Short mmCIF file of N, CA, C and O in Angstrom, two decimals:
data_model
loop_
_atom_site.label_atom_id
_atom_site.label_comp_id
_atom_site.label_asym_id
_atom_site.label_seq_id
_atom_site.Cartn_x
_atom_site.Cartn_y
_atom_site.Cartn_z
N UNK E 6 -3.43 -120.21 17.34
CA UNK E 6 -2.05 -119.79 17.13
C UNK E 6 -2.01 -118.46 16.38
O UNK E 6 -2.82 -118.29 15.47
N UNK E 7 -1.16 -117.55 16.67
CA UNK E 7 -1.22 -115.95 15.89
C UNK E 7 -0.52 -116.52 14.42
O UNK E 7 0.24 -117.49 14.34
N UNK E 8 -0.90 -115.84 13.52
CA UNK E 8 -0.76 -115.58 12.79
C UNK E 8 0.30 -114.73 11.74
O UNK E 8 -0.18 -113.74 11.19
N UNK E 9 1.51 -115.03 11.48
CA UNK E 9 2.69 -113.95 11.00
C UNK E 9 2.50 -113.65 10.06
O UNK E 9 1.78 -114.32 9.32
N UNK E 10 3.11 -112.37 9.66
CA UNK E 10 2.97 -111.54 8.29
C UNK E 10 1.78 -112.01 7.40
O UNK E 10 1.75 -112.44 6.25
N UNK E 11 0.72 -111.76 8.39
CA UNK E 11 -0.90 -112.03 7.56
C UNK E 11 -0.98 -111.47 5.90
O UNK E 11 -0.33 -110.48 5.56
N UNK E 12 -1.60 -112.01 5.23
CA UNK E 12 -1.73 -111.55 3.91
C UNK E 12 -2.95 -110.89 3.90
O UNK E 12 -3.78 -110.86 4.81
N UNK E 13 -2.99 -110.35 2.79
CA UNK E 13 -3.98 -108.85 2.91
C UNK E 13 -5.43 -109.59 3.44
O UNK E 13 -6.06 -109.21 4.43
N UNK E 14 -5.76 -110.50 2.73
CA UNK E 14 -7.63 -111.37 3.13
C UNK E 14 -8.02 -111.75 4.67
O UNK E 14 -9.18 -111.75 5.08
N UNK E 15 -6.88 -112.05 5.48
CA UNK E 15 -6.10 -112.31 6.59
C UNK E 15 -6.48 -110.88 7.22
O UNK E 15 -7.53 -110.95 7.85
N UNK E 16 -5.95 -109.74 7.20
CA UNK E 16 -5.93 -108.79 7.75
C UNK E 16 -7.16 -108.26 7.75
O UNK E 16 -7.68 -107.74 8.75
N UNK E 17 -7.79 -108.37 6.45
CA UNK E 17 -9.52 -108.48 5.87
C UNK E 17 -10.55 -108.68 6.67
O UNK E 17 -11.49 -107.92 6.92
N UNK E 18 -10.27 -109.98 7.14
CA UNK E 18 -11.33 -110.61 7.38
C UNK E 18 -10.55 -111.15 9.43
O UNK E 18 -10.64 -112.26 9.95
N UNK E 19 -9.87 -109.83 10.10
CA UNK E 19 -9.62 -110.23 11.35
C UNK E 19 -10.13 -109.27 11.96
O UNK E 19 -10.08 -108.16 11.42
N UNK E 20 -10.86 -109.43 13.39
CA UNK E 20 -11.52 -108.08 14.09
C UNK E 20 -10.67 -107.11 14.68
O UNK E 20 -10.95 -105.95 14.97
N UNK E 21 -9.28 -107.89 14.87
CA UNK E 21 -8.28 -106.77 15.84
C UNK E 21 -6.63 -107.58 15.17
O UNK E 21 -6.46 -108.65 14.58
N UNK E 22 -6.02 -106.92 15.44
CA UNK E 22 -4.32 -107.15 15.29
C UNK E 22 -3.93 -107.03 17.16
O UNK E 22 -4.48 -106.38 18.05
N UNK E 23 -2.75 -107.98 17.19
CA UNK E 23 -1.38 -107.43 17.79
C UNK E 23 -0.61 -107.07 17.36
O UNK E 23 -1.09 -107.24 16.24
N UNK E 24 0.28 -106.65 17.16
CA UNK E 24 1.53 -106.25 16.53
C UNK E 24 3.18 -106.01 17.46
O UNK E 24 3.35 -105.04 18.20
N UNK E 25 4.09 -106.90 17.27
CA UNK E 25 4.71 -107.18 17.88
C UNK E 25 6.27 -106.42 17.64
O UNK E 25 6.70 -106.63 16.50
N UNK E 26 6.86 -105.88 18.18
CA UNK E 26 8.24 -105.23 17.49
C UNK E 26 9.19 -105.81 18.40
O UNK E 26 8.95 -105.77 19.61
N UNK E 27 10.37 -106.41 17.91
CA UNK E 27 11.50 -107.46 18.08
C UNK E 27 12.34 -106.57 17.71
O UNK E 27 12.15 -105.88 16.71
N UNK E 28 13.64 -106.45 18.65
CA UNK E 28 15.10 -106.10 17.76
C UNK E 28 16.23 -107.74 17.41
O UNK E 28 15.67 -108.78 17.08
N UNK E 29 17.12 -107.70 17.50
CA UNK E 29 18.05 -108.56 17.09
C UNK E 29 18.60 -109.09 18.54
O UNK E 29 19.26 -110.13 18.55
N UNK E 30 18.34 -108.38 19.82
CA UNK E 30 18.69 -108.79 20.95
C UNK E 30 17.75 -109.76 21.65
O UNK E 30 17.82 -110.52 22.61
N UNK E 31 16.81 -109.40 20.73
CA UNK E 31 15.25 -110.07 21.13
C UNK E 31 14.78 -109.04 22.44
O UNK E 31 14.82 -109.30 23.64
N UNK E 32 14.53 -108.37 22.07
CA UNK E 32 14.31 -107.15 23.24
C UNK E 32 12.53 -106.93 22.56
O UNK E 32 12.22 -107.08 21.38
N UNK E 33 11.71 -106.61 23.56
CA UNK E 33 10.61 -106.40 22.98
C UNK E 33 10.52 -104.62 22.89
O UNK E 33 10.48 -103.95 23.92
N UNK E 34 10.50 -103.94 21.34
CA UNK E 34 10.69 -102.63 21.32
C UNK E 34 9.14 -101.99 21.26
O UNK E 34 9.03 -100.84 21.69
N UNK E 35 7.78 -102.73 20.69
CA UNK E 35 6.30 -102.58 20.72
C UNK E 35 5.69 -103.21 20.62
O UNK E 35 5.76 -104.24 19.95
N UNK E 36 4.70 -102.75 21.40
CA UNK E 36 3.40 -103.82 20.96
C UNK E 36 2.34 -102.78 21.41
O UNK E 36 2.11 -101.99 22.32
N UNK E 37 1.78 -103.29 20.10
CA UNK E 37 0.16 -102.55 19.79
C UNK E 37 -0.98 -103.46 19.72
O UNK E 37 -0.85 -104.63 19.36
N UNK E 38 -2.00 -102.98 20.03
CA UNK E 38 -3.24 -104.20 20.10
C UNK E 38 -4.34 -103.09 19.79
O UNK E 38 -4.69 -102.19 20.54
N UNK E 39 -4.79 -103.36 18.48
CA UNK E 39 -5.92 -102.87 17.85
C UNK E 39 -7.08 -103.75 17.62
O UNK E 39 -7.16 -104.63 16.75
N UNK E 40 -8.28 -103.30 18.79
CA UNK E 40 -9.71 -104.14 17.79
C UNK E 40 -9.55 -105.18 18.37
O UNK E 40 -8.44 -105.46 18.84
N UNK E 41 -10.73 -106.12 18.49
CA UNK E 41 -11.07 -107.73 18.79
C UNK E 41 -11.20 -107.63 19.91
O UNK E 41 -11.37 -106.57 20.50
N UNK E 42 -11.14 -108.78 20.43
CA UNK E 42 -11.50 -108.65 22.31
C UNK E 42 -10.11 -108.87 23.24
O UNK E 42 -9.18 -109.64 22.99
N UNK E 43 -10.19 -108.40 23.84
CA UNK E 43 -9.43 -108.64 25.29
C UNK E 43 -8.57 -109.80 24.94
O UNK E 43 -8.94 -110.69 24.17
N UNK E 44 -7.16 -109.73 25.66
CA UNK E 44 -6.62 -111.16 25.52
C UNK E 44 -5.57 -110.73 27.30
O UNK E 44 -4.93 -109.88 27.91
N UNK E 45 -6.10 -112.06 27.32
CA UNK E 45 -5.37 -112.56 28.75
C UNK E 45 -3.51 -112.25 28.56
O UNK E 45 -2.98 -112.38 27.46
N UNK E 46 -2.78 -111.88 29.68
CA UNK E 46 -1.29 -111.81 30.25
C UNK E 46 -0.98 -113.21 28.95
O UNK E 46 -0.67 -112.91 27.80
N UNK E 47 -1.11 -114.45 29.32
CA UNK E 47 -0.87 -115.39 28.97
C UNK E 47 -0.45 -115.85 27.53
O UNK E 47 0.46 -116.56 27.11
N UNK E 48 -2.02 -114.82 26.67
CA UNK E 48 -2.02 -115.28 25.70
C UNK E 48 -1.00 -114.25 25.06
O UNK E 48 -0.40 -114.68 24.09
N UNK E 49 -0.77 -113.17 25.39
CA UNK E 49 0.19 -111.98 24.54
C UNK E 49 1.47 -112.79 24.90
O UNK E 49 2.20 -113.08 23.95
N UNK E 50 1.90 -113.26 26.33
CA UNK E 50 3.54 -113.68 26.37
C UNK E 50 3.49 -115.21 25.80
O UNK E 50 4.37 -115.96 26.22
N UNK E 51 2.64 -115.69 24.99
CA UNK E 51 2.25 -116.52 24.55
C UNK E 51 3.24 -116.12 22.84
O UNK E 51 4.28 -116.62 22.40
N UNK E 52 2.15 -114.82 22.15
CA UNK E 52 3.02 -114.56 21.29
C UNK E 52 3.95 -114.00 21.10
O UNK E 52 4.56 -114.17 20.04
N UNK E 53 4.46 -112.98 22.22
CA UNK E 53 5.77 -112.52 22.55
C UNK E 53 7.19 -114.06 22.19
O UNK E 53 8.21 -113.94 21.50
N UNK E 54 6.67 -115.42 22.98
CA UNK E 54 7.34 -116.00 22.68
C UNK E 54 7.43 -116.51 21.16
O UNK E 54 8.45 -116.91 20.58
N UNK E 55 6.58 -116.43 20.82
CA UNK E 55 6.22 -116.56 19.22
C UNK E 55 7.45 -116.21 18.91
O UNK E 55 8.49 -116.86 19.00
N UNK E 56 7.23 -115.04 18.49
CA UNK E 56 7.44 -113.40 17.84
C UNK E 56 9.19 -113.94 18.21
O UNK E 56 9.86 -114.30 17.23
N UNK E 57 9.88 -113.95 19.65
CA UNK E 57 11.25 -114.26 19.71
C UNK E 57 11.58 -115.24 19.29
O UNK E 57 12.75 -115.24 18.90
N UNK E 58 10.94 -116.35 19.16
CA UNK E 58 11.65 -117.42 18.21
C UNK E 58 11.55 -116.70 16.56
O UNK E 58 12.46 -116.76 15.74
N UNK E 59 10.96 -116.42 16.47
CA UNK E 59 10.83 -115.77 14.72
C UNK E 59 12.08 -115.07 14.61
O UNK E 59 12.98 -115.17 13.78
N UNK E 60 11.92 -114.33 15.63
CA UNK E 60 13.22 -113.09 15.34
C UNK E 60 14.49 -113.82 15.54
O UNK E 60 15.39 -113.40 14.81
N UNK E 61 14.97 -115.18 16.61
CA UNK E 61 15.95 -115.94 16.47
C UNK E 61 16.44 -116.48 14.83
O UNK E 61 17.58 -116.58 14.39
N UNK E 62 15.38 -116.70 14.29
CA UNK E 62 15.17 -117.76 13.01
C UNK E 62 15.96 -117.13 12.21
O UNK E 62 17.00 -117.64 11.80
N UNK E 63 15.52 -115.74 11.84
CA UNK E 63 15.49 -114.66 11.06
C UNK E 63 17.01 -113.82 11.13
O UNK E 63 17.68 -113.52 10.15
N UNK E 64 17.30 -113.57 12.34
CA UNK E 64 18.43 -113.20 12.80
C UNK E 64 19.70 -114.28 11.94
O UNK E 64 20.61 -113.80 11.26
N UNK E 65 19.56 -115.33 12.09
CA UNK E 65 20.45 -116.61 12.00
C UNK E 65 20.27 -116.57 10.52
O UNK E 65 21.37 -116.72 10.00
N UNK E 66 19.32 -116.42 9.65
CA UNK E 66 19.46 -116.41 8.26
C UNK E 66 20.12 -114.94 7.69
O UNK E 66 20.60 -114.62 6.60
N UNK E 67 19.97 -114.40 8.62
CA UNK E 67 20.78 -113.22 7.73
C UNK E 67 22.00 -112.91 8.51
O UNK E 67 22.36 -111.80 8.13
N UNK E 68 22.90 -113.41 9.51
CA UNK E 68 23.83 -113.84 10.09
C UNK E 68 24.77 -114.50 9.01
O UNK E 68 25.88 -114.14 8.63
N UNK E 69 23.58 -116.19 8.43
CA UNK E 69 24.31 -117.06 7.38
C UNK E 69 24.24 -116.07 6.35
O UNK E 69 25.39 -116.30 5.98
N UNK E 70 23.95 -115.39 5.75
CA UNK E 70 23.94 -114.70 4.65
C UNK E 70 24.74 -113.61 4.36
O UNK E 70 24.89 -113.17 3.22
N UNK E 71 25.61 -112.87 6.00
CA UNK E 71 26.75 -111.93 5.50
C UNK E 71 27.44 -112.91 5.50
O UNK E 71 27.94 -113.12 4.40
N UNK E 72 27.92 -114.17 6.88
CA UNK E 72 29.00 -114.77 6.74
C UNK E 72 28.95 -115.22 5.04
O UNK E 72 29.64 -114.42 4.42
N UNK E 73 28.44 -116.06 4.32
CA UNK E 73 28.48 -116.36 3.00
C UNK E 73 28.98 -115.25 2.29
O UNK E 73 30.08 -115.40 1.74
N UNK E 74 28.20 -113.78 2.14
CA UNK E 74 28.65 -112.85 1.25
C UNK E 74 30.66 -112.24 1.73
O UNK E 74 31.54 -111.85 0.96
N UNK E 75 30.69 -112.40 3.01
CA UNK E 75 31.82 -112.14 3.10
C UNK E 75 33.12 -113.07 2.78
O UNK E 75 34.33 -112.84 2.69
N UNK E 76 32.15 -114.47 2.61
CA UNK E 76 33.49 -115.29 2.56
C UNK E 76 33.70 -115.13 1.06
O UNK E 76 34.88 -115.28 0.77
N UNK E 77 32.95 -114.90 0.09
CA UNK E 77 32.80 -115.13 -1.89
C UNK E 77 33.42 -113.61 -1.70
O UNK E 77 34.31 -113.44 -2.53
N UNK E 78 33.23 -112.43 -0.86
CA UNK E 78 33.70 -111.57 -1.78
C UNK E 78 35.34 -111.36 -1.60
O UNK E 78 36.20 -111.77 -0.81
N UNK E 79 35.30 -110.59 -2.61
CA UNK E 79 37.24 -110.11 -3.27
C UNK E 79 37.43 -108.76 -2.47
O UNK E 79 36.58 -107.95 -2.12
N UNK E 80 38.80 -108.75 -2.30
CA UNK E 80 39.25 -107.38 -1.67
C UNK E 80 40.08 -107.18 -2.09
O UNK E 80 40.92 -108.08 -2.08
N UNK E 81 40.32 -106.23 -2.58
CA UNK E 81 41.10 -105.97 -3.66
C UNK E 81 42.07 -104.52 -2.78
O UNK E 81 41.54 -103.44 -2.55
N UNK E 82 43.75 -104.91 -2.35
CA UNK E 82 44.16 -104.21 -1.66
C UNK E 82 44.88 -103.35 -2.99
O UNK E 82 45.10 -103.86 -4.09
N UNK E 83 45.15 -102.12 -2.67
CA UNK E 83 46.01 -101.42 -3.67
C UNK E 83 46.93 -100.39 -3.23
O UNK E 83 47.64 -99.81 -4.04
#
């Protein structure tokens, strides 16, 4: 299974990266593949699907997090 936001020992001790770039539409904007061996069609839309559920997750927590900030804050008309 890939690995998200590897921590530095992680990155250390791996022979190659993918690197995956997501917008909010779930649109795939990059992908880079540095180092390690070869990986099959399969296994990249493998983490492509990863990568779009993450960005669903992520999207939805900071979605809940304006709706919240907008509902607490004051507006103050003058």
């Amino acid at each position: 299974p890939p690995i998200l936001d590897p921590t530095h020992l992680e990155e250390t001790l791996s022979d190659g990266s993918l690197t995956l770039t997501l917008n909010a539409q779930r649109e795939l904007c990059v992908l880079s593949k540095a180092g390690g061996t070869a990986l099959a069609t399969e296994e990249i839309m493998s983490a492509v699907t990863v990568g779009v559920d993450r960005v669903r997750e992520l999207v939805k927590v900071m979605e809940d997090a304006l709706d919240k900030d907008r509902s607490e804050r004051v507006v103050e008309v003058r």
